[in-house]
mmCIF file of C-alpha atoms in Angstrom:
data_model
loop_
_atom_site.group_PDB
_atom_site.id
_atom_site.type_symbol
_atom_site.label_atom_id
_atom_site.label_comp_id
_atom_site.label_asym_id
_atom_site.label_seq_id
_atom_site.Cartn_x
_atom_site.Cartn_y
_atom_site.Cartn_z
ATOM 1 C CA UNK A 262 0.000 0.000 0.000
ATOM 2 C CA UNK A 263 2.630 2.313 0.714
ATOM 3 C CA UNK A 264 4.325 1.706 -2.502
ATOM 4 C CA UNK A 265 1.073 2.430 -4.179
ATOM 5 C CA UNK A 266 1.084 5.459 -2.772
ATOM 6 C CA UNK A 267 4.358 6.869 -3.140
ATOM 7 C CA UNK A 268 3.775 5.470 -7.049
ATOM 8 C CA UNK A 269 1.028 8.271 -7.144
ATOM 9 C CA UNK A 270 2.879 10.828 -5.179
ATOM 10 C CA UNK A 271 5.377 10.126 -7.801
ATOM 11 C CA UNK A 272 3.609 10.600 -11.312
ATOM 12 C CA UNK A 273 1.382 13.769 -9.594
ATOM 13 C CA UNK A 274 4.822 15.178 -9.321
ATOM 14 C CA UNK A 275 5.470 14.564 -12.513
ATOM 15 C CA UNK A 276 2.515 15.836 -14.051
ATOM 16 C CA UNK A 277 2.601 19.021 -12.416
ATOM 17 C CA UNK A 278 6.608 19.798 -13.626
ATOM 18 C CA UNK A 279 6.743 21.605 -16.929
ATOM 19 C CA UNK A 280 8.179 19.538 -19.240
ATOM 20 C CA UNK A 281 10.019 20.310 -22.630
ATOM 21 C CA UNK A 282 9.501 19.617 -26.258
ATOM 22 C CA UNK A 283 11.454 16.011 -25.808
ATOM 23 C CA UNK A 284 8.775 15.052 -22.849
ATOM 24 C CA UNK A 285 11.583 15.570 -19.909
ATOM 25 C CA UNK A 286 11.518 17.591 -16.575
ATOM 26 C CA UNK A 287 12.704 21.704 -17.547
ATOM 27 C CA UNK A 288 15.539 22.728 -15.167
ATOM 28 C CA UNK A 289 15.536 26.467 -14.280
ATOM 29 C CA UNK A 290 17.047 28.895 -17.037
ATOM 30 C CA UNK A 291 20.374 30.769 -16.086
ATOM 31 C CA UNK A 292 21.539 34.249 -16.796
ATOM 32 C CA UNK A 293 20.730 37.773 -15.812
ATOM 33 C CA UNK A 294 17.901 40.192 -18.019
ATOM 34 C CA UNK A 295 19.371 42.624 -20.732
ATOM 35 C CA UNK A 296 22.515 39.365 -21.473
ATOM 36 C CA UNK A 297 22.351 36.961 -24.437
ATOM 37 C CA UNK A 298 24.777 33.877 -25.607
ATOM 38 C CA UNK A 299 25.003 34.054 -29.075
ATOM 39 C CA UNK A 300 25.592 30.127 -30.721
ATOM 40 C CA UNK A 301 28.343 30.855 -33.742
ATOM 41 C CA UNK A 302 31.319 29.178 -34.755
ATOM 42 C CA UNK A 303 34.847 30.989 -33.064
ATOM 43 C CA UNK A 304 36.277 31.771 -36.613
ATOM 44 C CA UNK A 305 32.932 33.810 -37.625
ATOM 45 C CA UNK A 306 33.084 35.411 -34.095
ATOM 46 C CA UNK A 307 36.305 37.037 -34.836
ATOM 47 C CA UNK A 308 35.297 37.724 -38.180
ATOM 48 C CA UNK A 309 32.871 40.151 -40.362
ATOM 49 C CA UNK A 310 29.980 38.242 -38.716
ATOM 50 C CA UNK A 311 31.619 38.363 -34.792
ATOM 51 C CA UNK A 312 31.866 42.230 -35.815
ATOM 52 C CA UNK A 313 28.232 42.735 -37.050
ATOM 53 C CA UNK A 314 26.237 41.029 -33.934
ATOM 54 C CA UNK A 315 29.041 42.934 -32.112
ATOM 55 C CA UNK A 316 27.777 46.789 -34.245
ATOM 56 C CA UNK A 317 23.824 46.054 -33.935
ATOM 57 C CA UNK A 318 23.783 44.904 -29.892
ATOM 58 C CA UNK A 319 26.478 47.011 -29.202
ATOM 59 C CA UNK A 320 23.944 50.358 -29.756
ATOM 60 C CA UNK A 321 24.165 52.488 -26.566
ATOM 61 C CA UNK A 322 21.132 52.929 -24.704
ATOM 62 C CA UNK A 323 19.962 56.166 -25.239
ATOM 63 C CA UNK A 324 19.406 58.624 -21.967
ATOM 64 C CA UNK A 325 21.867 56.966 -19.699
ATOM 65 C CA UNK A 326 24.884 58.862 -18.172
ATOM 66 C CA UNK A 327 27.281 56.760 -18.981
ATOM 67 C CA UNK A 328 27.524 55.066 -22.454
ATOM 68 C CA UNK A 329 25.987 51.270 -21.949
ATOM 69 C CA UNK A 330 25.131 48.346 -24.183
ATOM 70 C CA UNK A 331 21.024 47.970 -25.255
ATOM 71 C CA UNK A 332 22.092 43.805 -24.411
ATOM 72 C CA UNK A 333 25.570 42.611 -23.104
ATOM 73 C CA UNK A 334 26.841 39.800 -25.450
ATOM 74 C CA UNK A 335 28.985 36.669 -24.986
ATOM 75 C CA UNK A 336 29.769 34.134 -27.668
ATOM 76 C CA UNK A 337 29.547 30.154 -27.487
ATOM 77 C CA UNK A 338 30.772 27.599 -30.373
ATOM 78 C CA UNK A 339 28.373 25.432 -31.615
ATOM 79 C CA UNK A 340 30.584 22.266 -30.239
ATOM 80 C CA UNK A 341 30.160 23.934 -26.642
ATOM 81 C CA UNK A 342 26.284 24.152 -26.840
ATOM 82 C CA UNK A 343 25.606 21.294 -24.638
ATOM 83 C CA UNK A 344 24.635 20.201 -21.185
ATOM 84 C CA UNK A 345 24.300 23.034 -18.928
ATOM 85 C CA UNK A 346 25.402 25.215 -21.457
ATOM 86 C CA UNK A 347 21.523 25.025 -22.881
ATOM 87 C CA UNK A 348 20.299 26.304 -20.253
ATOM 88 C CA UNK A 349 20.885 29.677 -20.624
ATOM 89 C CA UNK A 350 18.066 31.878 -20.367
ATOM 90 C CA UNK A 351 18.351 34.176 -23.656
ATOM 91 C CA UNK A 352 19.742 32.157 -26.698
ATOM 92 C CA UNK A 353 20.996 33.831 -30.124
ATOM 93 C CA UNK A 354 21.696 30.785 -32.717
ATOM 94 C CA UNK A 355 23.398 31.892 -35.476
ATOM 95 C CA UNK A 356 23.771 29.245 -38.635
ATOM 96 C CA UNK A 357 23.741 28.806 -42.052
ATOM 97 C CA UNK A 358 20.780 26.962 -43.990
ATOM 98 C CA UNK A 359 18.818 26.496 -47.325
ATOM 99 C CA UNK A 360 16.173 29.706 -46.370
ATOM 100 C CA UNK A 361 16.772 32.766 -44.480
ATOM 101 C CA UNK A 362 14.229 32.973 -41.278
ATOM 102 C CA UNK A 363 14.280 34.142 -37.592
ATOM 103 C CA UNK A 364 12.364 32.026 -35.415
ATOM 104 C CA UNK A 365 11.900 31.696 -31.658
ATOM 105 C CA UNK A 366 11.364 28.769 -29.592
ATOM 106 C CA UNK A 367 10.448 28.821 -25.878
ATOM 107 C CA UNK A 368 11.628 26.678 -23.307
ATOM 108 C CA UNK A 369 13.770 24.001 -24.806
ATOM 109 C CA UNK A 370 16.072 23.739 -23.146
ATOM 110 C CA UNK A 371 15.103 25.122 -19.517
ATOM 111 C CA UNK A 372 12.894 27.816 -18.187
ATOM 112 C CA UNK A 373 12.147 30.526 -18.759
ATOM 113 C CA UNK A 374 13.976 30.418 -21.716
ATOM 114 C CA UNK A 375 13.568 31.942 -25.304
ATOM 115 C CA UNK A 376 16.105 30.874 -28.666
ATOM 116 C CA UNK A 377 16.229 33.127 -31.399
ATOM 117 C CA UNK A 378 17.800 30.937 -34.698
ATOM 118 C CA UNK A 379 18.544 33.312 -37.485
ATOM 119 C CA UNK A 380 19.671 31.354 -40.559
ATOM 120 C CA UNK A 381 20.898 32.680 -43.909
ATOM 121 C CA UNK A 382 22.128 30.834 -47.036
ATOM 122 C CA UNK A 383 26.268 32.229 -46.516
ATOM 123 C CA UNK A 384 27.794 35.104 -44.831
ATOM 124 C CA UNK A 385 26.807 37.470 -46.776
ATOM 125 C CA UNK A 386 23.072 36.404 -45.826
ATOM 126 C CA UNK A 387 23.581 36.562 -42.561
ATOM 127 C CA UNK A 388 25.458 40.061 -42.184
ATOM 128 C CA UNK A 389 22.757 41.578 -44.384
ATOM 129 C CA UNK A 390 19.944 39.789 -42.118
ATOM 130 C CA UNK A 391 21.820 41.416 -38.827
ATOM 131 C CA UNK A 392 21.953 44.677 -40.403
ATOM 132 C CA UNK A 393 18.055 44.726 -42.108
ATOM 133 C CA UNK A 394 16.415 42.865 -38.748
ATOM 134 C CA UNK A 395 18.712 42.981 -35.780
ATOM 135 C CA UNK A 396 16.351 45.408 -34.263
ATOM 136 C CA UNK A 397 13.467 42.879 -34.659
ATOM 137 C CA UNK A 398 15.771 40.798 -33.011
ATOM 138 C CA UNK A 399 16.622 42.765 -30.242
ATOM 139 C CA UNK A 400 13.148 43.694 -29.646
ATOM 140 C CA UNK A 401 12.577 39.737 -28.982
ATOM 141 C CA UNK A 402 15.241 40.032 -26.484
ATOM 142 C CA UNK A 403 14.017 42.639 -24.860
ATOM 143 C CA UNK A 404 10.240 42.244 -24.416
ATOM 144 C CA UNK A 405 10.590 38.475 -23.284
ATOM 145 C CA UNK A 406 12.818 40.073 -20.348
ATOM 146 C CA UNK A 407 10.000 42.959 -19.614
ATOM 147 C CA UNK A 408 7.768 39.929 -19.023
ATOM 148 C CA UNK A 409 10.185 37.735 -17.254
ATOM 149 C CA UNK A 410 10.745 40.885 -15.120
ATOM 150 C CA UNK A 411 7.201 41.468 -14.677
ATOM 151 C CA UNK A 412 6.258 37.791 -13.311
ATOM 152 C CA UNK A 413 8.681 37.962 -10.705
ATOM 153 C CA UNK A 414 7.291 41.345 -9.092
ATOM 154 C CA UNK A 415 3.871 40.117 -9.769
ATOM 155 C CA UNK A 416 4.602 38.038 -7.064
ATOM 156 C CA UNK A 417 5.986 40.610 -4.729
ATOM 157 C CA UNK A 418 3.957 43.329 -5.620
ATOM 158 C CA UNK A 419 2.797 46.232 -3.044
ATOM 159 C CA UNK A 420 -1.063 46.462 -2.790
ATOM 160 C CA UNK A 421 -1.744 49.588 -4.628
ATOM 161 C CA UNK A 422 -5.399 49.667 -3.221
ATOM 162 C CA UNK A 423 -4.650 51.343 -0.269
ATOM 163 C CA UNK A 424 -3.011 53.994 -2.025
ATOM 164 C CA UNK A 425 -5.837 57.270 -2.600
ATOM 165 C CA UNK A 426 -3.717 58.685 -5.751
ATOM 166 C CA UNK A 427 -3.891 54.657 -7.663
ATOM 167 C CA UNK A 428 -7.424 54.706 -6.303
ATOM 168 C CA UNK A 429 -8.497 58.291 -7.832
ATOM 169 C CA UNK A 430 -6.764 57.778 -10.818
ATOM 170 C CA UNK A 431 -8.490 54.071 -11.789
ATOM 171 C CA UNK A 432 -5.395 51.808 -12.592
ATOM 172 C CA UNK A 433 -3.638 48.161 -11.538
ATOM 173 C CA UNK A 434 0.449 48.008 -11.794
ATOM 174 C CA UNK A 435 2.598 45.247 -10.456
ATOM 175 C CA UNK A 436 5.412 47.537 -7.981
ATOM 176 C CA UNK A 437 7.610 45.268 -5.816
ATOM 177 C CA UNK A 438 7.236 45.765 -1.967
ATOM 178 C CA UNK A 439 10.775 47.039 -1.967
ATOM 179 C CA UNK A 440 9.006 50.229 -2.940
ATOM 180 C CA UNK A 441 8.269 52.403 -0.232
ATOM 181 C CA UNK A 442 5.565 55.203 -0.408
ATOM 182 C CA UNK A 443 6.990 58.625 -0.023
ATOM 183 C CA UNK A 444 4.274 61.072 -0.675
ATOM 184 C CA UNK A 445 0.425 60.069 -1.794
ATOM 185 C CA UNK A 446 -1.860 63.517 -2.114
ATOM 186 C CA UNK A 447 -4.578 61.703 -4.012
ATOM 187 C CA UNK A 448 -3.631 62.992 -7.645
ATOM 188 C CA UNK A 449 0.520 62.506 -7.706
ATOM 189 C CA UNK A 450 2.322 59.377 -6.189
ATOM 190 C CA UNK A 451 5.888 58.980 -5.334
ATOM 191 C CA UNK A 452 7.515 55.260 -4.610
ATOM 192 C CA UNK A 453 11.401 55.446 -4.090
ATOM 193 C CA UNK A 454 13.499 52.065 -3.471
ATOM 194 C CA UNK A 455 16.919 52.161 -1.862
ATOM 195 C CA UNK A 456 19.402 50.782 -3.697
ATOM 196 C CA UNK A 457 22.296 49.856 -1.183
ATOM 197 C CA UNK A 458 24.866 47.811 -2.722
ATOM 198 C CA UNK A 459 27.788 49.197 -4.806
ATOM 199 C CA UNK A 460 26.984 53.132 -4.365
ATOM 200 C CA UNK A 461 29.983 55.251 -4.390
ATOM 201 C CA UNK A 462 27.876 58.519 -2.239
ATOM 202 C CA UNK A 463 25.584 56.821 -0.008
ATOM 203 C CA UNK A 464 22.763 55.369 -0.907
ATOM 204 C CA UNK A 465 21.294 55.139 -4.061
ATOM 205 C CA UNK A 466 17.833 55.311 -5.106
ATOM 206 C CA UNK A 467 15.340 53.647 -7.803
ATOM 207 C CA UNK A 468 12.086 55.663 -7.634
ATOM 208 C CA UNK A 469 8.554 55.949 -9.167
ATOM 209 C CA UNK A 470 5.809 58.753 -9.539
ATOM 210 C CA UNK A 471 2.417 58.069 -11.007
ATOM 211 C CA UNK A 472 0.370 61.426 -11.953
ATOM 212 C CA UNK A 473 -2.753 62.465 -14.356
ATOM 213 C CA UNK A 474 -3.246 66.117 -16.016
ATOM 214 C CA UNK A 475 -5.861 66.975 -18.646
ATOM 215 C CA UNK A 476 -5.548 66.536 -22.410
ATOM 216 C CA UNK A 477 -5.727 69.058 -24.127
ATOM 217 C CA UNK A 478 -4.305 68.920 -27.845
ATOM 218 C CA UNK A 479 -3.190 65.619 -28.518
ATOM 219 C CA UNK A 480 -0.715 67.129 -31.495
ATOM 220 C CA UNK A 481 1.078 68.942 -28.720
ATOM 221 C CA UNK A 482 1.362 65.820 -26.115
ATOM 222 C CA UNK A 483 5.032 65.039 -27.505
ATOM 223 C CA UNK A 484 6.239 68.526 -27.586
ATOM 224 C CA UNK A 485 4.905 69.396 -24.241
ATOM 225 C CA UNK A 486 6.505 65.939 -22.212
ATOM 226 C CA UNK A 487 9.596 67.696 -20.672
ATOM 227 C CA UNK A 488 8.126 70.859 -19.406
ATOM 228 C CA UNK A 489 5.064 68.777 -17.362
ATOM 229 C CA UNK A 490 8.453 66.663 -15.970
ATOM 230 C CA UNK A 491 9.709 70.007 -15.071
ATOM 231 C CA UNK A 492 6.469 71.629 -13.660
ATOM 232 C CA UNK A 493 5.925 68.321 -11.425
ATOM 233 C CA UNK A 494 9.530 68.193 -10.704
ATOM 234 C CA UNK A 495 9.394 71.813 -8.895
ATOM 235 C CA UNK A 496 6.302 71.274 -7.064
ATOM 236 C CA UNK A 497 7.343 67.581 -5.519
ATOM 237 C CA UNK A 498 10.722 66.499 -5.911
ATOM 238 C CA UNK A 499 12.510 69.084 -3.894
ATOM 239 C CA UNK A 500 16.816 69.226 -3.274
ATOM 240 C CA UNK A 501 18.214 69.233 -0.190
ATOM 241 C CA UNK A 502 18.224 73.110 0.225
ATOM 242 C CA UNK A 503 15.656 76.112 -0.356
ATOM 243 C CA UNK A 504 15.503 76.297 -4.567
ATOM 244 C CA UNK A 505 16.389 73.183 -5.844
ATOM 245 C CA UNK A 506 14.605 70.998 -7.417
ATOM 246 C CA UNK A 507 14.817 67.879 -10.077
ATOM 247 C CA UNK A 508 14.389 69.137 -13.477
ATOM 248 C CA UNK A 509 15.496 67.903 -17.054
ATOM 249 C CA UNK A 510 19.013 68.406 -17.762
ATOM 250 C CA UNK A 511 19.098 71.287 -19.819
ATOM 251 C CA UNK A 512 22.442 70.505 -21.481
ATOM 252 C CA UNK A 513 20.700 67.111 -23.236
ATOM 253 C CA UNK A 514 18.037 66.581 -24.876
ATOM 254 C CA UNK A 515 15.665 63.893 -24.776
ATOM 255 C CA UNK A 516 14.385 61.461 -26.818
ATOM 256 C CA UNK A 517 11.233 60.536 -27.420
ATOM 257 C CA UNK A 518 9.892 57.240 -29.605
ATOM 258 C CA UNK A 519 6.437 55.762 -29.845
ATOM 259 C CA UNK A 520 4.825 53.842 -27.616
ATOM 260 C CA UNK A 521 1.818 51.325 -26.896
ATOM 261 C CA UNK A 522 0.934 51.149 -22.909
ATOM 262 C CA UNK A 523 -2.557 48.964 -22.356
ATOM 263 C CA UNK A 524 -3.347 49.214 -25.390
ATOM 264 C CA UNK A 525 -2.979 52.828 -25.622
ATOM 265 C CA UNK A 526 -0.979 55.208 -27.337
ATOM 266 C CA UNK A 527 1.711 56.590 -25.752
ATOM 267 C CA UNK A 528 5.408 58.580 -25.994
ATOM 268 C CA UNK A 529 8.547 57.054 -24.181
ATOM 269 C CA UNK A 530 10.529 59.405 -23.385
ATOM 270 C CA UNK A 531 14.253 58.532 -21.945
ATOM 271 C CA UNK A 532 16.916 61.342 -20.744
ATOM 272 C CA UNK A 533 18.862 62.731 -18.131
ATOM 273 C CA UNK A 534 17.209 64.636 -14.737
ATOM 274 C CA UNK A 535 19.160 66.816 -12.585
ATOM 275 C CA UNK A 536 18.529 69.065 -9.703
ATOM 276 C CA UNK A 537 18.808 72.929 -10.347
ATOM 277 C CA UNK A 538 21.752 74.560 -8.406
ATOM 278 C CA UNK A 539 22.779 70.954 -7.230
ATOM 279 C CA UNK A 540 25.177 68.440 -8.228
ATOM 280 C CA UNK A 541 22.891 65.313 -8.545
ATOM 281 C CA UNK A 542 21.679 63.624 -11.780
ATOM 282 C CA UNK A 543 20.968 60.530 -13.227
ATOM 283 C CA UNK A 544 18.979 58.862 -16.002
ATOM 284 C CA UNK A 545 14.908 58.819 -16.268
ATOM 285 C CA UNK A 546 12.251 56.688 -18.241
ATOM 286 C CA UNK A 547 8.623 58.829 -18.791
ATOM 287 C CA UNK A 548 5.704 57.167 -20.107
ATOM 288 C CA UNK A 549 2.771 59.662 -21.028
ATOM 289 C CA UNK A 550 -0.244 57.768 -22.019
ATOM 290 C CA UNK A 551 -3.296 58.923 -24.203
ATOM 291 C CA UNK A 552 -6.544 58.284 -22.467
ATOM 292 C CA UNK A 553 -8.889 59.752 -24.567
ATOM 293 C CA UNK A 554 -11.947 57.631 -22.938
ATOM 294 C CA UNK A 555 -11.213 60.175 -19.473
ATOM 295 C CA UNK A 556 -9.945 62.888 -21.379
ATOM 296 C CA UNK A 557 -6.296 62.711 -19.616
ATOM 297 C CA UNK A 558 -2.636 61.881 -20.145
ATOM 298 C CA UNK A 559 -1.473 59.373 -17.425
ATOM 299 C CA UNK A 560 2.321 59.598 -16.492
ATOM 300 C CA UNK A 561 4.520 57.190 -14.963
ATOM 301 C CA UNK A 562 7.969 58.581 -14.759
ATOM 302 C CA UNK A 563 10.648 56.368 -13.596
ATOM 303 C CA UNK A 564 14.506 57.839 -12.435
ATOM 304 C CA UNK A 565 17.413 56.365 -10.861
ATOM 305 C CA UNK A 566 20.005 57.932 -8.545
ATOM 306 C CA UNK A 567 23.062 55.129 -8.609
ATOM 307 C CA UNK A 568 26.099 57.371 -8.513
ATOM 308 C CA UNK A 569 29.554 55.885 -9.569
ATOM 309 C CA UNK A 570 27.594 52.426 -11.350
ATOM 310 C CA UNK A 571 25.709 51.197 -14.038
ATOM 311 C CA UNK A 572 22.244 52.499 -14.555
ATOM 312 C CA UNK A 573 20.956 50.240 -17.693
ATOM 313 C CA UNK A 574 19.374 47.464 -15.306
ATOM 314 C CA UNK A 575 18.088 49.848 -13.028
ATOM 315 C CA UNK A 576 15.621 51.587 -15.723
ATOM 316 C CA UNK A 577 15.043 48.856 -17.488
ATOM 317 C CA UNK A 578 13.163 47.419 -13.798
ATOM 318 C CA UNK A 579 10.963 50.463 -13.991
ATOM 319 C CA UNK A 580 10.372 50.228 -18.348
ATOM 320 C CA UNK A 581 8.894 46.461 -16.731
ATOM 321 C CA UNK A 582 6.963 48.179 -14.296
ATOM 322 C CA UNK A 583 5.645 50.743 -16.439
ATOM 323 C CA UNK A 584 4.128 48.407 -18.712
ATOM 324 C CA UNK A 585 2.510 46.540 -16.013
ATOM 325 C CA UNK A 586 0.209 49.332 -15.794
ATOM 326 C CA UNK A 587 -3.525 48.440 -16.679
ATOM 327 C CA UNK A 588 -6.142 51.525 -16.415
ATOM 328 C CA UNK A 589 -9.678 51.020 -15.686
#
């Protein structure tokens, strides 16, 4: 009887694993968000392909201090793609093959995982494929880590319900707990998280603000993005002494792309805060959403004070909790 039950104990274990595409139990991915392993031979990664993957991911990330990678890189031979070596979490597969194609499989190998094969006929197929569509590929990258990002603080996330500006405004999004509330005056939030390890002046900060204002001309939403930052900036995100006050570096300018939040149009903006008459900076992320059905342009505005390190990662936790954001 007891071996009748442990039988059963058994197989529901099994059933309830995820399994891959060969029928066997997934081990757990490895490797951090915003990293790939590209899969090419050694001789093409120190040639004219090797220097092509290394152009199109090595494009700096716009808006950050310091200049920084869109994805960090590392290379693998074919021969060494085995064993634990599969079970890296972000997987570029370079190879050549009768028809050119990009296609993505999903946990393989492990999980989460996602494998990007892009085949061309020769080299000259596959340098002209990384030029035409490595921002396609990139984008694959990139949005399967926004929602690898955005299951793990799912299941951390702060109960925004109790919050009177999240409440007023009439919207869900998934902010860790590490978050704490700094000010809540029913129509502007602020959440800052301290970021403690690796800061060369104290600590560091990751932080959050959630705000509405009217539309008004949706032609002019674009143009108008950094002076709003500003105007909010002055009234609630004050310096340490009388007069200062974060604002939008004025010696670089934005930039601003399109955007789709919700379902909603929207502008991301990415640049470079500062405070006026002070000495602190760093890099921000602003969302401005179109919600024509209330007649308003919601903002989430992410910005990171991380003096002396990398910043990428950092925004690139608030891009995942900016699209989170649902709005009733």
């Amino acid at each position: 009887m007891k071996k009748i039950i442990g039988l059963l104990f058994l197989m529901f274990l099994m059933i309830s694993c995820k399994t891959g595409n060969e029928g066997y139990i997934l081990p757990t991915s490895n490797g951090n968000t915003n990293k790939i392993m590209v899969v090419v031979k050694g001789e093409d990664w120190q040639g004219k392909i090797g220097n092509q993957i290394r152009t199109v991911f090595g494009e700096h990330q716009v808006g950050l201090p310091q200049p920084e990678t869109l994805l960090s890189v590392s290379q693998i031979d074919p021969s060494g793609f085995s064993s634990f070596m599969r079970h890296g979490k972000a997987v570029l597969i370079i190879k050549k093959g009768a028809k050119e194609s990009i296609t993505v499989e999903k946990d393989r190998y492990a999980q989460p995982q996602i494998i990007v094969h892009a085949t061309a006929k020769n080299e000259a197929g596959i340098l002209n494929m990384l030029d035409k569509r490595g921002k396609e590929i990139i984008q694959l990258f990139k949005d399967e880590d926004v929602r690898f990002t955005q299951r793990i603080f799912k299941k951390e996330r702060i109960d925004e319900t109790g919050f009177k500006t999240i409440k007023n405004i009439g919207l869900t999004i998934d902010i860790p707990k590490r978050f704490r509330l700094v000010e809540d005056s029913g129509d502007f939030i602020w959440f800052r998280q301290h970021l403690r390890s690796g800061i060369a002046r104290g600590d560091g900060t990751n932080n959050v603000l959630i705000y509405t204002i009217p539309l008004v001309d949706e032609n002019t939403v674009a143009d108008n993005i950094t002076a709003v930052r500003d105007t909010i900036g002055k009234k609630h995100i004050p310096g340490s002494k009388e007069g200062m006050y974060m604002i939008t570096e004025q010696a670089y300018t934005p930039f601003t792309f399109d955007a789709i939040i919700d379902g909603k149009k929207a502008y991301e903006t990415r640049g470079k805060w500062e405070v006026k008459n002070d000495f602190m900076a760093g890099p921000f992320v602003n969302y401005t959403i179109i919600d024509k059905k209330n007649n308003r342009l919601v903002i989430f505005e992410g910005f990171t004070y991380a003096p002396s390190v990398n910043k990428r990662d950092f925004l690139f936790e608030l891009e995942a909790i900016a699209k989170s954001m649902k709005i009733k």
